[in-house]
């Protein structure tokens, strides 16, 4: 099946990280907007904050794409990929499960309460471009995470089918995705604990909104805290103090 119009999908069997490779290609002028790099296997898949992204060879979708020029609000590039991935996944899972596929701030896809996909966006030095990488569990998930296969009914889904759907969904998104993104965020309205990088104390409270710059606003006992990075733990029942 040909890729949706205008997309150039390059494929490698194995590499360290598709994000690292695509950044190098953009830096050398060898990849522009709408170039996509997919790998069957990554030996050094990157998560955020120097964490690792794991997947056995051939099981999952491991893909990076170039967004150029950088949007006025750069984080919108990540939101678009998250929304498109969510819509693509919903096409393949059973109807009872589809509504439980949601976004978690800042960049995760959840199925129920389990992580289904993660996104890592990186600015390309000296170029007006961002590389957005997506790891989506299709055939395999680590302990405690979710994979599309387990919820896809009888038929098996290939990672390439999900990529095909994702690129189509990206093109189908409207220019302004603000309300769509917020509407799919399971985090809003929840009692949360936000773990900050660098060992700062956790922030606890109710997630009240995501602002136009993509930052999350936490109501911490009446004091609003606006955060642009962090890992969220959703705290289901609201105890007097969640930290
Ligand atoms: C992310 O980081 O969720 C971003 C992951 C981005 C991966 C893609 S794959 C294609 C492209 N090329 C790359 O090199 N990277 C991108 P973060 O929120 O930091 O989550 C990482 C954490 O999720 C790890 O520390 C593990 O605890 C967990 N994890 C690792 N592999 C996982 C998986 N397959 N499914 C669910 N959780 C996973």
XYZ file of N, CA and C and ligand atoms in Angstrom:
767
model
N 0.852 -1.194 0.000
C 0.000 0.000 0.000
C 0.893 1.251 0.000
N 0.681 2.197 -0.942
C 1.535 3.393 -0.949
C 1.289 4.239 0.304
N 2.291 4.981 0.709
C 2.132 5.872 1.864
C 1.249 7.046 1.473
N 0.547 7.642 2.419
C -0.255 8.821 2.074
C 0.596 9.874 1.357
N -0.070 10.611 0.495
C 0.576 11.580 -0.389
C 1.587 12.489 0.303
N 2.762 12.601 -0.285
C 3.727 13.593 0.183
C 4.639 13.111 1.296
N 4.400 11.937 1.831
C 5.265 11.415 2.894
C 6.379 10.569 2.283
N 7.590 10.774 2.784
C 8.702 9.927 2.345
C 9.124 9.076 3.533
N 8.803 7.793 3.471
C 9.097 6.905 4.602
C 10.348 6.094 4.282
N 11.370 6.282 5.120
C 12.596 5.490 4.975
C 12.594 4.434 6.070
N 13.158 3.293 5.765
C 13.075 2.175 6.698
C 14.457 1.540 6.888
N 14.805 1.240 8.138
C 16.036 0.486 8.405
C 15.676 -0.695 9.315
N 16.428 -1.777 9.172
C 16.160 -2.947 10.014
C 16.595 -2.654 11.451
N 17.765 -2.085 11.610
C 18.261 -1.843 12.970
C 19.102 -0.572 13.014
N 18.977 0.149 14.096
C 19.805 1.326 14.331
C 19.870 1.572 15.834
N 20.642 2.608 16.223
C 20.662 2.967 17.635
C 19.329 3.615 18.004
N 19.076 4.772 17.389
C 17.857 5.531 17.685
C 17.422 6.248 16.414
N 16.162 6.089 16.045
C 15.670 6.773 14.839
C 15.696 8.292 15.037
N 15.477 8.746 16.267
C 15.563 10.195 16.503
C 16.977 10.699 16.228
N 17.971 9.997 16.771
C 19.362 10.434 16.587
C 19.716 10.436 15.101
N 19.310 9.397 14.392
C 19.637 9.306 12.963
C 18.983 10.424 12.163
N 17.713 10.673 12.460
C 16.996 11.670 11.667
C 17.513 13.080 11.972
N 17.879 13.320 13.224
C 18.482 14.621 13.564
C 19.766 14.808 12.749
N 20.587 13.765 12.668
C 21.848 13.867 11.905
C 21.552 14.125 10.427
N 20.524 13.469 9.901
C 20.177 13.680 8.487
C 19.699 15.111 8.247
N 18.885 15.628 9.155
C 18.383 17.004 8.989
C 19.556 17.971 9.099
N 20.439 17.736 10.053
C 21.594 18.638 10.225
C 22.457 18.672 8.977
N 22.559 17.535 8.281
C 23.373 17.534 7.063
C 22.575 17.888 5.820
N 21.345 18.322 6.012
C 20.545 18.751 4.861
C 20.004 17.585 4.057
N 19.977 16.385 4.631
C 19.566 15.197 3.875
C 18.135 14.744 4.176
N 17.428 15.520 4.974
C 16.016 15.188 5.226
C 15.274 16.474 5.552
N 14.107 16.631 4.925
C 13.295 17.823 5.164
C 11.940 17.433 5.703
N 11.041 18.411 5.691
C 9.690 18.210 6.208
C 9.047 16.975 5.559
N 8.331 16.227 6.332
C 7.579 15.042 5.910
C 8.464 13.851 5.570
N 9.721 13.890 6.034
C 10.529 12.670 5.958
C 10.350 11.903 7.260
N 10.174 10.590 7.107
C 9.902 9.712 8.246
C 10.933 8.599 8.228
N 11.461 8.283 9.403
C 12.410 7.171 9.503
C 11.857 6.138 10.474
N 11.692 4.916 9.973
C 11.166 3.839 10.815
C 12.222 2.754 10.945
N 12.263 2.113 12.110
C 13.207 1.016 12.327
C 12.461 -0.184 12.904
N 12.943 -1.386 12.537
C 12.387 -2.585 13.173
C 12.919 -2.723 14.592
N 14.159 -2.248 14.782
C 14.793 -2.440 16.091
C 15.712 -1.273 16.402
N 15.696 -0.846 17.656
C 16.627 0.184 18.130
C 17.479 -0.413 19.254
N 18.773 -0.192 19.150
C 19.653 -0.707 20.208
C 19.869 0.334 21.302
N 19.506 1.575 21.028
C 19.650 2.630 22.040
C 18.469 3.593 21.927
N 17.259 3.023 21.943
C 16.044 3.849 21.834
C 15.983 4.829 22.998
N 15.662 6.066 22.683
C 15.676 7.120 23.698
C 14.279 7.433 24.210
N 14.172 7.597 25.542
C 13.001 8.211 26.136
C 13.359 9.646 26.502
N 12.480 10.306 27.230
C 12.804 11.658 27.687
C 13.814 11.569 28.826
N 14.484 12.678 29.090
C 15.386 12.787 30.237
C 16.380 11.619 30.285
N 16.938 11.276 29.124
C 17.956 10.215 29.023
C 17.464 8.833 29.433
N 16.146 8.636 29.419
C 15.653 7.289 29.714
C 15.683 6.438 28.441
N 15.444 5.151 28.604
C 15.503 4.236 27.461
C 14.102 3.859 26.993
N 13.987 3.597 25.702
C 12.746 3.072 25.154
C 13.016 1.661 24.640
N 12.284 0.699 25.136
C 12.562 -0.712 24.860
C 11.543 -1.300 23.895
N 12.012 -2.182 23.019
C 11.104 -2.954 22.162
C 11.917 -4.041 21.475
N 11.404 -5.274 21.457
C 12.113 -6.330 20.735
C 12.003 -6.120 19.226
N 12.949 -6.703 18.474
C 13.010 -6.470 17.020
C 11.695 -6.832 16.342
N 11.193 -5.900 15.549
C 10.040 -6.172 14.680
C 8.680 -6.068 15.331
N 8.628 -5.916 16.663
C 7.336 -6.021 17.346
C 6.521 -4.733 17.302
N 7.194 -3.596 17.386
C 6.479 -2.334 17.637
C 6.776 -1.287 16.577
N 6.015 -0.199 16.637
C 6.277 0.929 15.739
C 7.308 1.850 16.392
N 8.432 2.026 15.701
C 9.517 2.891 16.184
C 9.802 3.856 15.054
N 9.433 5.097 15.213
C 9.424 5.980 14.059
C 9.730 7.420 14.471
N 10.410 8.131 13.589
C 10.665 9.555 13.831
C 10.290 10.327 12.582
N 9.840 11.564 12.788
C 9.473 12.374 11.623
C 9.966 13.806 11.783
N 10.202 14.448 10.633
C 10.695 15.828 10.642
C 9.513 16.775 10.561
N 9.508 17.761 11.434
C 8.543 18.854 11.331
C 9.352 20.127 11.086
N 9.171 20.728 9.917
C 9.892 21.950 9.570
C 8.976 22.819 8.706
N 8.957 24.143 8.937
C 9.662 24.845 10.010
C 9.042 24.539 11.375
N 9.749 24.961 12.420
C 9.244 24.769 13.776
C 7.963 25.600 13.941
N 6.874 24.992 14.441
C 5.638 25.768 14.630
C 5.840 26.899 15.642
N 4.966 27.900 15.580
C 5.071 29.054 16.489
C 5.109 28.578 17.940
N 4.291 27.610 18.274
C 4.366 26.971 19.603
C 4.926 25.569 19.356
N 6.235 25.373 19.596
C 6.890 24.132 19.166
C 6.212 22.864 19.664
N 5.659 22.900 20.878
C 5.098 21.679 21.455
C 3.863 21.195 20.683
N 3.315 22.074 19.863
C 2.167 21.674 19.038
C 2.552 20.534 18.087
N 3.810 20.492 17.665
C 4.254 19.399 16.778
C 4.061 18.054 17.484
N 4.384 18.031 18.757
C 4.232 16.810 19.549
C 2.758 16.479 19.751
N 1.965 17.504 20.032
C 0.534 17.274 20.240
C -0.102 16.683 18.982
N 0.298 17.181 17.834
C -0.286 16.676 16.581
C 0.015 15.187 16.407
N 1.268 14.812 16.677
C 1.637 13.400 16.518
C 0.876 12.553 17.541
N 0.746 13.053 18.756
C 0.005 12.311 19.781
C -1.445 12.092 19.378
N -2.078 13.152 18.901
C -3.485 13.041 18.487
C -3.647 12.094 17.294
N -2.736 12.205 16.327
C -2.831 11.342 15.144
C -2.607 9.885 15.549
N -1.677 9.653 16.461
C -1.419 8.277 16.910
C -2.647 7.730 17.630
N -3.247 8.558 18.454
C -4.452 8.143 19.185
C -5.563 7.746 18.205
N -5.780 8.583 17.212
C -6.856 8.300 16.250
C -6.528 7.045 15.428
N -5.243 6.872 15.111
C -4.841 5.677 14.350
C -5.082 4.428 15.190
N -4.686 4.455 16.452
C -4.856 3.284 17.314
C -6.332 2.939 17.450
N -7.163 3.954 17.587
C -8.606 3.684 17.765
C -9.199 2.923 16.591
N -8.576 3.033 15.412
C -9.089 2.304 14.251
C -8.834 0.799 14.369
N -7.859 0.416 15.188
C -7.434 -0.986 15.214
C -7.864 -1.742 16.460
N -8.226 -1.027 17.511
C -8.619 -1.741 18.733
C -10.132 -1.960 18.742
N -10.588 -2.849 19.612
C -12.017 -3.159 19.673
C -12.799 -1.944 20.192
N -14.095 -1.908 19.839
C -14.915 -0.722 20.119
C -15.021 -0.430 21.621
N -14.977 -1.478 22.447
C -15.093 -1.239 23.887
C -13.842 -0.565 24.447
N -12.728 -0.826 23.814
C -11.454 -0.305 24.319
C -11.120 1.067 23.716
N -11.603 1.320 22.506
C -11.208 2.549 21.787
C -11.358 3.825 22.626
N -12.484 3.998 23.355
C -12.608 5.251 24.114
C -11.616 5.374 25.270
N -11.019 4.247 25.665
C -10.064 4.308 26.784
C -8.656 4.683 26.308
N -8.481 4.804 24.999
C -7.188 5.273 24.483
C -7.197 6.787 24.577
N -6.337 7.330 25.425
C -6.360 8.762 25.715
C -4.927 9.288 25.774
N -4.811 10.596 25.861
C -3.493 11.227 26.012
C -3.246 11.569 27.472
N -2.003 11.418 27.872
C -1.599 11.832 29.214
C -0.528 12.902 29.050
N -0.688 14.005 29.777
C 0.302 15.082 29.662
C 1.662 14.596 30.156
N 2.806 14.919 29.502
C 2.821 15.777 28.325
C 2.633 15.014 27.017
N 3.107 13.779 26.930
C 3.213 13.171 25.605
C 2.912 11.698 25.529
N 2.255 11.134 26.503
C 2.040 9.682 26.445
C 0.671 9.355 25.862
N 0.586 8.177 25.259
C -0.707 7.593 24.935
C -0.960 6.512 25.961
N -2.157 6.532 26.535
C -2.534 5.490 27.488
C -3.634 4.637 26.890
N -3.656 3.383 27.305
C -4.832 2.536 27.059
C -5.312 2.152 28.452
N -6.489 2.636 28.822
C -6.860 2.534 30.231
C -5.832 3.331 31.029
N -5.243 2.672 32.011
C -4.226 3.384 32.807
C -2.819 2.966 32.424
N -2.690 2.193 31.350
C -1.368 1.685 30.981
C -0.769 2.457 29.808
N 0.549 2.593 29.832
C 1.217 3.333 28.756
C 1.247 2.493 27.480
N 0.799 3.112 26.397
C 0.751 2.444 25.101
C 1.822 3.005 24.164
N 2.139 4.279 24.338
C 3.116 4.921 23.447
C 3.739 6.112 24.147
N 4.938 6.449 23.709
C 5.616 7.637 24.217
C 6.168 8.443 23.057
N 6.306 9.733 23.268
C 6.779 10.636 22.217
C 7.967 11.428 22.739
N 8.978 11.543 21.914
C 10.157 12.338 22.260
C 10.411 13.332 21.136
N 10.256 14.623 21.440
C 10.515 15.665 20.437
C 11.851 16.321 20.747
N 12.652 16.524 19.719
C 13.967 17.147 19.903
C 14.185 18.223 18.839
N 14.649 19.396 19.282
C 14.978 20.469 18.333
C 16.266 20.102 17.614
N 16.350 20.453 16.345
C 17.556 20.187 15.567
C 18.428 21.437 15.596
N 19.658 21.282 16.077
C 20.554 22.430 16.209
C 20.799 23.057 14.836
N 20.764 24.381 14.815
C 21.112 25.158 13.624
C 20.166 24.950 12.438
N 19.045 24.279 12.642
C 18.046 24.162 11.575
C 16.690 24.506 12.161
N 15.810 24.992 11.319
C 14.464 25.351 11.775
C 13.595 24.093 11.692
N 13.904 23.133 12.540
C 13.196 21.848 12.448
C 13.149 21.155 13.809
N 12.144 20.314 13.939
C 12.008 19.447 15.111
C 11.907 18.011 14.609
N 12.521 17.099 15.338
C 12.296 15.684 15.065
C 11.394 15.145 16.179
N 10.280 14.549 15.767
C 9.340 13.973 16.734
C 9.379 12.452 16.575
N 9.758 11.783 17.653
C 9.852 10.311 17.630
C 8.706 9.698 18.416
N 8.192 8.600 17.880
C 7.084 7.899 18.538
C 7.444 6.423 18.688
N 7.302 5.934 19.894
C 7.394 4.491 20.135
C 6.012 4.019 20.518
N 5.425 3.133 19.711
C 4.049 2.672 19.949
C 4.070 1.150 20.074
N 3.565 0.667 21.192
C 3.570 -0.772 21.433
C 2.484 -1.432 20.595
N 2.913 -2.233 19.644
C 1.954 -2.913 18.765
C 1.853 -4.388 19.168
N 2.978 -5.095 19.109
C 2.947 -6.529 19.407
C 3.522 -6.891 20.760
N 4.178 -5.944 21.395
C 4.859 -6.245 22.670
C 4.795 -5.029 23.574
N 4.660 -5.306 24.875
C 4.745 -4.216 25.863
C 5.482 -4.731 27.089
N 6.251 -3.874 27.735
C 6.879 -4.322 28.978
C 5.821 -4.498 30.069
N 6.210 -5.165 31.130
C 5.336 -5.372 32.291
C 4.627 -4.067 32.669
N 3.319 -4.120 32.801
C 2.578 -2.944 33.264
C 2.171 -1.984 32.165
N 2.632 -2.223 30.920
C 2.266 -1.335 29.807
C 1.277 -2.073 28.882
N 0.769 -1.368 27.881
C -0.235 -1.936 26.978
C 0.314 -2.052 25.557
N -0.275 -2.968 24.780
C 0.078 -3.114 23.361
C -1.210 -3.264 22.551
N -1.185 -2.759 21.328
C -2.384 -2.777 20.471
C -2.884 -4.208 20.250
N -1.952 -5.151 19.991
C -2.336 -6.538 19.698
C -3.295 -7.121 20.715
N -3.057 -6.805 21.969
C -3.862 -7.428 23.028
C -5.310 -6.951 22.986
N -5.584 -5.913 22.210
C -6.932 -5.329 22.193
C -7.469 -5.194 20.771
N -6.864 -5.909 19.839
C -7.208 -5.699 18.429
C -8.180 -6.742 17.895
N -8.798 -7.519 18.769
C -9.706 -8.546 18.281
C -8.906 -9.675 17.644
N -9.478 -10.280 16.606
C -8.866 -11.484 16.051
C -7.632 -11.210 15.199
N -7.612 -10.073 14.498
C -6.561 -9.893 13.492
C -5.298 -9.272 14.088
N -4.180 -9.704 13.541
C -2.913 -9.099 13.941
C -2.692 -7.798 13.190
N -2.046 -6.868 13.842
C -1.792 -5.562 13.225
C -0.284 -5.429 13.038
N 0.131 -5.003 11.852
C 1.560 -4.787 11.620
C 1.899 -3.340 11.978
N 3.105 -3.095 12.524
C 3.492 -1.715 12.816
C 3.327 -0.789 11.617
N 3.624 -1.297 10.408
C 3.519 -0.434 9.218
C 2.070 0.000 8.960
N 1.115 -0.848 9.317
C -0.303 -0.461 9.132
C -0.644 0.718 10.045
N -0.107 0.663 11.252
C -0.367 1.775 12.169
C 0.309 3.046 11.692
N 1.506 2.907 11.116
C 2.192 4.099 10.594
C 1.389 4.695 9.442
N 0.889 3.844 8.593
C 0.078 4.309 7.464
C -1.117 5.115 7.973
N -1.814 4.534 8.959
C -2.996 5.216 9.516
C -2.594 6.523 10.190
N -1.477 6.500 10.882
C -1.024 7.690 11.618
C -0.719 8.852 10.656
N -0.042 8.553 9.550
C 0.301 9.633 8.611
C -0.968 10.212 7.980
N -1.920 9.336 7.694
C -3.205 9.820 7.161
C -3.922 10.692 8.174
N -3.922 10.280 9.418
C -4.598 11.055 10.471
C -3.903 12.402 10.689
N -2.576 12.414 10.561
C -1.845 13.688 10.717
C -2.326 14.688 9.677
N -2.463 14.224 8.446
C -2.893 15.123 7.375
C -4.340 15.556 7.537
N -5.128 14.733 8.237
C -6.560 15.044 8.383
C -6.831 15.999 9.550
N -5.826 16.268 10.389
C -6.067 17.145 11.538
C -6.269 18.584 11.084
N -7.150 19.324 11.770
C -7.288 20.748 11.421
C -6.039 21.528 11.847
N -5.907 22.767 11.354
C -4.738 23.577 11.730
C -4.704 23.831 13.222
N -5.858 24.179 13.782
C -5.908 24.476 15.220
C -6.408 23.234 15.953
N -5.491 22.608 16.677
C -5.865 21.353 17.347
C -6.010 21.542 18.855
N -5.953 22.804 19.307
C -5.959 23.072 20.751
C -7.083 22.364 21.497
N -8.317 22.538 21.005
C -9.434 21.969 21.763
C -9.483 20.451 21.610
N -9.083 19.941 20.436
C -9.046 18.477 20.261
C -8.042 17.866 21.233
N -6.865 18.483 21.326
C -5.825 17.963 22.224
C -6.316 17.975 23.665
N -6.860 19.098 24.082
C -7.331 19.189 25.474
C -8.461 18.190 25.730
N -9.299 17.998 24.732
C -10.433 17.087 24.880
C -10.012 15.634 25.066
N -8.831 15.291 24.599
C -8.370 13.902 24.732
C -7.446 13.701 25.925
N -7.152 14.779 26.638
C -6.197 14.670 27.759
C -6.897 14.111 28.988
N -6.520 12.919 29.384
C -7.150 12.307 30.538
C -6.680 12.985 31.837
N -5.601 13.715 31.735
C -4.984 14.321 32.923
C -5.811 15.468 33.513
N -6.506 16.205 32.635
C -7.225 17.392 33.114
C -8.328 16.994 34.086
N -8.399 17.716 35.195
C -9.423 17.448 36.200
C -8.998 16.414 37.233
N -7.856 15.779 36.983
C -7.426 14.727 37.916
C -6.531 15.263 39.023
N -6.567 14.547 40.127
C -5.616 14.778 41.202
C -4.301 14.136 40.763
N -3.224 14.899 40.783
C -1.964 14.376 40.237
C -0.786 14.674 41.166
N 0.227 13.887 40.981
C 1.534 14.211 41.565
C 2.484 14.404 40.390
N 3.196 15.528 40.346
C 4.107 15.789 39.237
C 5.534 15.667 39.762
N 6.256 14.700 39.183
C 7.657 14.521 39.554
C 8.492 15.403 38.628
N 9.267 16.281 39.236
C 10.041 17.227 38.442
C 11.453 16.706 38.229
N 12.075 17.044 37.090
C 13.452 16.595 36.879
C 14.399 17.325 37.827
N 15.537 16.736 38.082
C 16.569 17.412 38.871
C 16.357 17.316 40.371
N 15.426 16.472 40.793
C 15.293 16.216 42.229
C 14.484 17.250 42.990
N 13.857 18.208 42.296
C 12.998 19.166 43.016
C 11.810 18.419 43.623
N 11.242 19.006 44.681
C 10.127 18.348 45.362
C 8.940 18.177 44.416
N 8.212 17.072 44.556
C 7.022 16.832 43.733
C 6.000 17.946 43.933
N 5.228 18.201 42.883
C 4.107 19.140 42.992
C 2.827 18.307 42.990
N 1.951 18.585 43.926
C 0.703 17.828 44.025
C -0.486 18.763 43.899
N -1.558 18.261 43.339
C -2.767 19.068 43.256
C -3.650 18.569 42.148
N -4.590 19.430 41.742
C -5.510 19.055 40.673
C -5.044 19.714 39.375
N -4.954 18.931 38.314
C -4.563 19.479 37.015
C -5.758 20.234 36.457
N -5.631 21.550 36.296
C -6.806 22.321 35.884
C -6.820 22.653 34.391
N -5.646 22.831 33.812
C -5.645 23.094 32.365
C -4.257 22.942 31.779
N -4.211 22.895 30.444
C -2.947 23.003 29.725
C -3.028 24.316 28.971
N -2.048 25.204 29.180
C -2.150 26.536 28.574
C -1.717 26.507 27.102
N -1.757 27.661 26.446
C -1.483 27.690 25.010
C -0.045 27.320 24.673
N 0.846 27.394 25.662
C 2.243 27.006 25.421
C 2.471 25.536 25.761
N 1.400 24.815 26.086
C 1.523 23.386 26.372
C 1.932 23.087 27.805
N 1.941 24.117 28.673
C 2.327 23.885 30.075
C 1.098 23.478 30.876
N 1.332 22.635 31.874
C 0.205 22.191 32.685
C 0.068 23.091 33.910
N -1.172 23.391 34.255
C -1.438 24.250 35.413
C -2.016 23.371 36.522
N -1.355 23.399 37.678
C -1.758 22.574 38.821
C -2.280 23.493 39.919
N -3.460 23.154 40.404
C -4.031 23.877 41.546
C -3.574 23.157 42.813
N -2.570 23.742 43.458
C -1.957 23.142 44.646
C -2.523 23.874 45.866
N -3.629 23.377 46.378
C -4.316 23.987 47.533
C -4.558 25.478 47.316
N -5.063 25.823 46.139
C -5.420 27.208 45.856
C -4.309 28.011 45.192
N -3.082 27.469 45.171
C -1.975 28.163 44.494
C -1.783 27.508 43.130
N -1.816 28.331 42.063
C -1.665 27.759 40.723
C -0.182 27.655 40.375
N 0.251 26.474 39.995
C 1.643 26.248 39.583
C 1.636 25.850 38.110
N 2.440 26.523 37.300
C 2.488 26.245 35.864
C 3.803 25.547 35.546
N 3.715 24.349 34.971
C 4.907 23.513 34.786
C 5.073 23.145 33.320
N 6.323 23.216 32.821
C 6.497 22.802 31.422
C 7.162 21.447 31.265
N 7.744 20.901 32.326
C 8.243 19.518 32.268
C 7.809 18.789 33.521
N 7.866 17.471 33.440
C 7.533 16.674 34.618
C 6.876 15.373 34.212
N 6.889 14.429 35.143
C 6.203 13.153 34.949
C 5.017 13.128 35.867
N 3.874 12.829 35.290
C 2.633 12.868 36.059
C 2.284 11.480 36.594
N 1.931 11.445 37.840
C 1.299 10.244 38.387
C -0.151 10.626 38.649
N -1.064 9.897 38.009
C -2.479 10.165 38.259
C -2.859 9.532 39.587
N -3.433 10.330 40.463
C -3.829 9.823 41.776
C -5.347 9.723 41.748
N -5.860 8.491 41.698
C -7.290 8.294 41.424
C -8.195 8.922 42.478
N -8.138 8.413 43.698
C -8.950 9.045 44.734
C -8.100 10.156 45.327
N -8.712 11.221 45.696
C -7.934 12.371 46.152
C -7.735 12.318 47.665
N -6.590 11.855 48.107
C -6.332 11.852 49.539
C -6.047 13.266 50.018
N -6.055 13.524 51.323
C -5.826 14.875 51.814
C -4.517 15.450 51.262
N -3.479 14.617 51.238
C -2.236 15.064 50.628
C -1.722 13.917 49.798
N -1.456 14.162 48.500
C -1.085 13.044 47.631
C 0.418 12.823 47.597
N 1.195 13.687 48.213
C 2.650 13.507 48.131
C 3.166 12.712 49.323
C 8.941 8.410 26.206
O 9.858 8.706 27.165
O 7.851 7.915 26.437
C 9.401 8.732 24.798
C 9.675 7.469 24.010
C 10.039 7.772 22.579
C 10.518 6.551 21.868
C 10.666 6.778 20.383
S 10.951 5.275 19.517
C 11.338 6.140 18.079
C 12.131 7.363 18.487
N 13.557 7.078 18.544
C 14.023 7.131 19.800
O 15.208 6.896 20.130
N 13.026 7.470 20.643
C 11.783 7.712 19.945
P 9.560 8.666 28.720
O 8.289 9.384 29.037
O 10.820 9.135 29.337
O 9.321 7.134 29.044
C 10.410 6.243 29.138
C 10.071 5.230 30.195
O 8.986 4.419 29.733
C 11.209 4.274 30.505
O 12.010 4.754 31.533
C 10.483 2.999 30.898
O 10.108 3.069 32.264
C 9.212 3.061 30.105
N 9.278 2.292 28.855
C 10.340 1.904 28.131
N 9.965 1.229 27.034
C 8.607 1.173 27.073
C 7.619 0.619 26.228
N 7.910 -0.033 25.098
N 6.326 0.763 26.609
C 5.968 1.411 27.732
N 6.860 1.973 28.571
C 8.168 1.860 28.238
